[in-house]
């Protein structure tokens, strides 16, 4: 393990800019001593591992992050600074207040400098009293600051003055070399200080494929730590950690990482440590039911295997953990490859699949009845997404729709397996096509959710293989009858109004649906607008088209 860092040209320029601001601190801000500056935490870790990073935490010795940010603002407005660097050196400076009640003890400042995302924060130590669970934050030394961090590998500093990497805990280099996630202090103390560090430890263990130290794992499962994670941490902070575990929030940007996130490993750690109900439930609801996760592992293991089966021919990232051997699996990769090729076409599809996997345990829980009868009941999984991790509307809708369509998807899949000889191929195609249209633009993700839910509900390996066979056959059938693409009406609303010499109205949506159904029954007549209009004309009275 190398113990030195070679800066890129951009990083070297950034370092010099910070040193220039530090040197001017006495003149600009009236400080008696210029601040010592260190790049801290994740950037140092990633540089030592050869992983490029644009996110840098800057630790400051004798002033707060917002104070140093103000000095930077004064410095870059000077003409000589603009001459030596660039016109747009500094982005908008945002001050983030401390919030001890939610384990956010530091006042920081964030900004963008020379293309780097920068967090400015002072070195600190935290002092606790017997009558308060919240610490008093004070300025500290590099050693005091390092020992208050979440893990030894994130407690390394790059000293801007000396260009040396500092391992103040004495274990950072060793743990980085051995692949260990370990807290600098006793883990119970570290996790009580900020319970979110439990999820951060899981994220780094899964991203870097490191092991969590046994004593840390034990503390992560401690009931007092789990209660603090559930009640003390804002769910927005929980959401950030969970989505980062799953490769978000921008999955396309996650792919180029040297060692990308391993959602399977992250979810398996959450499961093994018994943290599911502390993360994916509403912490404000004292009556919230704890969901059974005994079979959840079947879902995330299955998704891993589907990804693995298609990784050789896919642009998607190869899983970091090989699938476990399974009896009778000789023909299985072909089925899993078929499923993956249809349902996982992009990084976004993969990201959605991992998000939905998180909510498989809630799939069969009864929905919450709305106060207003006109509203659709909220699924239990959707509620867990909205309140458990404060999911944005896009993710909430993804989860809620997947559960809402679950039974319909299972029925349409089974309809192909149990072919009704009295139903014509044309009617079968219409039924399947209209269902896909109803499921919406994320129908592939909803189908993956249904598959993973059915796998999780199986009791035997044979039953699990049967589920895969059913979905593989169904999806192959949809491909054969050309239902995987987007289907749009070949006749527009304007064309229908012209054909019937009338204005638009309530009849229009029903008429366009009639066009779609005609297209589905007549796949060999693509582009035959006249045929579609004739179908609508035959049903003019039924569709209530005005004379």
PDB file of C-alpha atoms in Angstrom, residues 5-120:
ATOM      1  CA  UNK A   5      -0.334  10.832  -3.109  1.00  0.00           C
ATOM      2  CA  UNK A   6       0.453  12.177  -6.563  1.00  0.00           C
ATOM      3  CA  UNK A   7      -1.797  15.108  -7.413  1.00  0.00           C
ATOM      4  CA  UNK A   8      -3.316  15.670 -10.814  1.00  0.00           C
ATOM      5  CA  UNK A   9      -2.685  19.108 -12.380  1.00  0.00           C
ATOM      6  CA  UNK A  10      -6.164  20.207 -11.293  1.00  0.00           C
ATOM      7  CA  UNK A  11      -5.631  19.006  -7.728  1.00  0.00           C
ATOM      8  CA  UNK A  12      -2.230  20.708  -7.605  1.00  0.00           C
ATOM      9  CA  UNK A  13      -3.834  24.004  -8.675  1.00  0.00           C
ATOM     10  CA  UNK A  14      -6.546  23.558  -6.053  1.00  0.00           C
ATOM     11  CA  UNK A  15      -3.940  22.888  -3.367  1.00  0.00           C
ATOM     12  CA  UNK A  16      -2.055  26.060  -4.269  1.00  0.00           C
ATOM     13  CA  UNK A  17      -5.248  28.115  -4.214  1.00  0.00           C
ATOM     14  CA  UNK A  18      -6.065  26.927  -0.696  1.00  0.00           C
ATOM     15  CA  UNK A  19      -2.508  27.639   0.456  1.00  0.00           C
ATOM     16  CA  UNK A  20      -2.729  31.156  -1.000  1.00  0.00           C
ATOM     17  CA  UNK A  21      -5.982  31.808   0.863  1.00  0.00           C
ATOM     18  CA  UNK A  22      -4.440  30.412   4.049  1.00  0.00           C
ATOM     19  CA  UNK A  23      -1.402  32.686   3.699  1.00  0.00           C
ATOM     20  CA  UNK A  24      -3.666  35.714   3.312  1.00  0.00           C
ATOM     21  CA  UNK A  25      -5.878  34.780   6.281  1.00  0.00           C
ATOM     22  CA  UNK A  26      -4.051  37.122   8.662  1.00  0.00           C
ATOM     23  CA  UNK A  27      -4.386  40.053   6.268  1.00  0.00           C
ATOM     24  CA  UNK A  28      -7.922  39.300   5.050  1.00  0.00           C
ATOM     25  CA  UNK A  29      -9.558  38.201   8.269  1.00  0.00           C
ATOM     26  CA  UNK A  30      -7.399  39.544  11.042  1.00  0.00           C
ATOM     27  CA  UNK A  31      -6.362  36.104  12.276  1.00  0.00           C
ATOM     28  CA  UNK A  32      -3.183  35.858  14.343  1.00  0.00           C
ATOM     29  CA  UNK A  33      -2.155  32.562  12.785  1.00  0.00           C
ATOM     30  CA  UNK A  34      -2.794  31.240   9.310  1.00  0.00           C
ATOM     31  CA  UNK A  35      -4.862  28.031   9.250  1.00  0.00           C
ATOM     32  CA  UNK A  36      -3.353  24.649   8.569  1.00  0.00           C
ATOM     33  CA  UNK A  37      -5.277  22.887   5.826  1.00  0.00           C
ATOM     34  CA  UNK A  38      -5.756  19.183   5.148  1.00  0.00           C
ATOM     35  CA  UNK A  39      -7.694  17.220   2.578  1.00  0.00           C
ATOM     36  CA  UNK A  40      -9.577  14.656   4.629  1.00  0.00           C
ATOM     37  CA  UNK A  41     -11.544  11.450   4.549  1.00  0.00           C
ATOM     38  CA  UNK A  42     -12.842   9.829   1.385  1.00  0.00           C
ATOM     39  CA  UNK A  43     -10.692  11.709  -1.121  1.00  0.00           C
ATOM     40  CA  UNK A  44      -7.501  10.577   0.663  1.00  0.00           C
ATOM     41  CA  UNK A  45      -8.749   6.986   0.845  1.00  0.00           C
ATOM     42  CA  UNK A  46      -9.709   6.907  -2.822  1.00  0.00           C
ATOM     43  CA  UNK A  47      -6.445   8.478  -3.992  1.00  0.00           C
ATOM     44  CA  UNK A  48      -4.466   5.841  -2.098  1.00  0.00           C
ATOM     45  CA  UNK A  49      -6.603   3.162  -3.775  1.00  0.00           C
ATOM     46  CA  UNK A  50      -6.126   4.721  -7.206  1.00  0.00           C
ATOM     47  CA  UNK A  51      -9.759   5.813  -7.493  1.00  0.00           C
ATOM     48  CA  UNK A  52     -10.312   9.312  -8.983  1.00  0.00           C
ATOM     49  CA  UNK A  53     -12.501  11.643  -6.943  1.00  0.00           C
ATOM     50  CA  UNK A  54     -13.874  15.146  -7.384  1.00  0.00           C
ATOM     51  CA  UNK A  55     -15.363  15.363  -3.865  1.00  0.00           C
ATOM     52  CA  UNK A  56     -12.965  16.808  -1.296  1.00  0.00           C
ATOM     53  CA  UNK A  57     -13.418  17.585   2.395  1.00  0.00           C
ATOM     54  CA  UNK A  58     -11.073  20.325   3.599  1.00  0.00           C
ATOM     55  CA  UNK A  59     -10.264  20.277   7.330  1.00  0.00           C
ATOM     56  CA  UNK A  60      -9.249  23.657   8.780  1.00  0.00           C
ATOM     57  CA  UNK A  61      -7.280  24.099  11.998  1.00  0.00           C
ATOM     58  CA  UNK A  62      -8.490  27.352  13.549  1.00  0.00           C
ATOM     59  CA  UNK A  63     -11.727  28.570  11.948  1.00  0.00           C
ATOM     60  CA  UNK A  64     -15.078  27.187  10.855  1.00  0.00           C
ATOM     61  CA  UNK A  65     -15.793  26.154   7.313  1.00  0.00           C
ATOM     62  CA  UNK A  66     -18.074  29.112   6.710  1.00  0.00           C
ATOM     63  CA  UNK A  67     -15.409  31.524   7.997  1.00  0.00           C
ATOM     64  CA  UNK A  68     -12.795  30.076   5.668  1.00  0.00           C
ATOM     65  CA  UNK A  69     -15.318  30.170   2.834  1.00  0.00           C
ATOM     66  CA  UNK A  70     -15.799  33.903   3.437  1.00  0.00           C
ATOM     67  CA  UNK A  71     -12.030  34.411   3.237  1.00  0.00           C
ATOM     68  CA  UNK A  72     -11.959  32.488  -0.025  1.00  0.00           C
ATOM     69  CA  UNK A  73     -14.691  34.698  -1.404  1.00  0.00           C
ATOM     70  CA  UNK A  74     -12.696  37.819  -0.554  1.00  0.00           C
ATOM     71  CA  UNK A  75      -9.525  36.321  -2.024  1.00  0.00           C
ATOM     72  CA  UNK A  76     -10.961  35.268  -5.386  1.00  0.00           C
ATOM     73  CA  UNK A  77     -12.522  38.691  -5.926  1.00  0.00           C
ATOM     74  CA  UNK A  78      -9.074  40.256  -6.041  1.00  0.00           C
ATOM     75  CA  UNK A  79      -7.686  40.935  -9.499  1.00  0.00           C
ATOM     76  CA  UNK A  80      -4.419  39.060  -8.911  1.00  0.00           C
ATOM     77  CA  UNK A  81      -6.359  35.924  -7.957  1.00  0.00           C
ATOM     78  CA  UNK A  82      -8.404  36.080 -11.140  1.00  0.00           C
ATOM     79  CA  UNK A  83      -5.184  36.564 -13.089  1.00  0.00           C
ATOM     80  CA  UNK A  84      -3.437  33.577 -11.467  1.00  0.00           C
ATOM     81  CA  UNK A  85      -6.362  31.181 -11.611  1.00  0.00           C
ATOM     82  CA  UNK A  86      -9.637  31.310 -13.561  1.00  0.00           C
ATOM     83  CA  UNK A  87     -12.443  33.799 -13.943  1.00  0.00           C
ATOM     84  CA  UNK A  88     -14.982  31.524 -12.246  1.00  0.00           C
ATOM     85  CA  UNK A  89     -12.918  30.125  -9.396  1.00  0.00           C
ATOM     86  CA  UNK A  90     -15.579  29.819  -6.737  1.00  0.00           C
ATOM     87  CA  UNK A  91     -19.161  28.648  -7.015  1.00  0.00           C
ATOM     88  CA  UNK A  92     -22.027  29.614  -4.735  1.00  0.00           C
ATOM     89  CA  UNK A  93     -21.076  29.205  -1.079  1.00  0.00           C
ATOM     90  CA  UNK A  94     -23.682  27.376   0.997  1.00  0.00           C
ATOM     91  CA  UNK A  95     -23.568  27.347   4.788  1.00  0.00           C
ATOM     92  CA  UNK A  96     -24.941  24.243   6.519  1.00  0.00           C
ATOM     93  CA  UNK A  97     -25.898  24.806  10.129  1.00  0.00           C
ATOM     94  CA  UNK A  98     -25.171  22.305  12.868  1.00  0.00           C
ATOM     95  CA  UNK A  99     -28.128  20.188  14.080  1.00  0.00           C
ATOM     96  CA  UNK A 100     -27.056  18.181  17.156  1.00  0.00           C
ATOM     97  CA  UNK A 101     -30.540  16.741  17.695  1.00  0.00           C
ATOM     98  CA  UNK A 102     -30.116  14.808  14.460  1.00  0.00           C
ATOM     99  CA  UNK A 103     -26.408  14.010  14.960  1.00  0.00           C
ATOM    100  CA  UNK A 104     -25.241  16.782  12.638  1.00  0.00           C
ATOM    101  CA  UNK A 105     -22.786  18.463  15.003  1.00  0.00           C
ATOM    102  CA  UNK A 106     -20.744  20.608  12.628  1.00  0.00           C
ATOM    103  CA  UNK A 107     -21.311  23.895  10.888  1.00  0.00           C
ATOM    104  CA  UNK A 108     -19.886  23.439   7.413  1.00  0.00           C
ATOM    105  CA  UNK A 109     -19.750  25.238   4.097  1.00  0.00           C
ATOM    106  CA  UNK A 110     -20.059  23.680   0.669  1.00  0.00           C
ATOM    107  CA  UNK A 111     -19.014  25.120  -2.663  1.00  0.00           C
ATOM    108  CA  UNK A 112     -17.543  24.243  -6.038  1.00  0.00           C
ATOM    109  CA  UNK A 113     -13.924  25.303  -6.613  1.00  0.00           C
ATOM    110  CA  UNK A 114     -12.123  24.824  -9.927  1.00  0.00           C
ATOM    111  CA  UNK A 115     -14.501  22.009 -10.831  1.00  0.00           C
ATOM    112  CA  UNK A 116     -14.201  20.180  -7.476  1.00  0.00           C
ATOM    113  CA  UNK A 117     -17.071  19.729  -5.002  1.00  0.00           C
ATOM    114  CA  UNK A 118     -15.686  21.080  -1.732  1.00  0.00           C
ATOM    115  CA  UNK A 119     -16.858  20.734   1.880  1.00  0.00           C
ATOM    116  CA  UNK A 120     -15.140  23.124   4.304  1.00  0.00           C
TER     117      UNK A 120
END
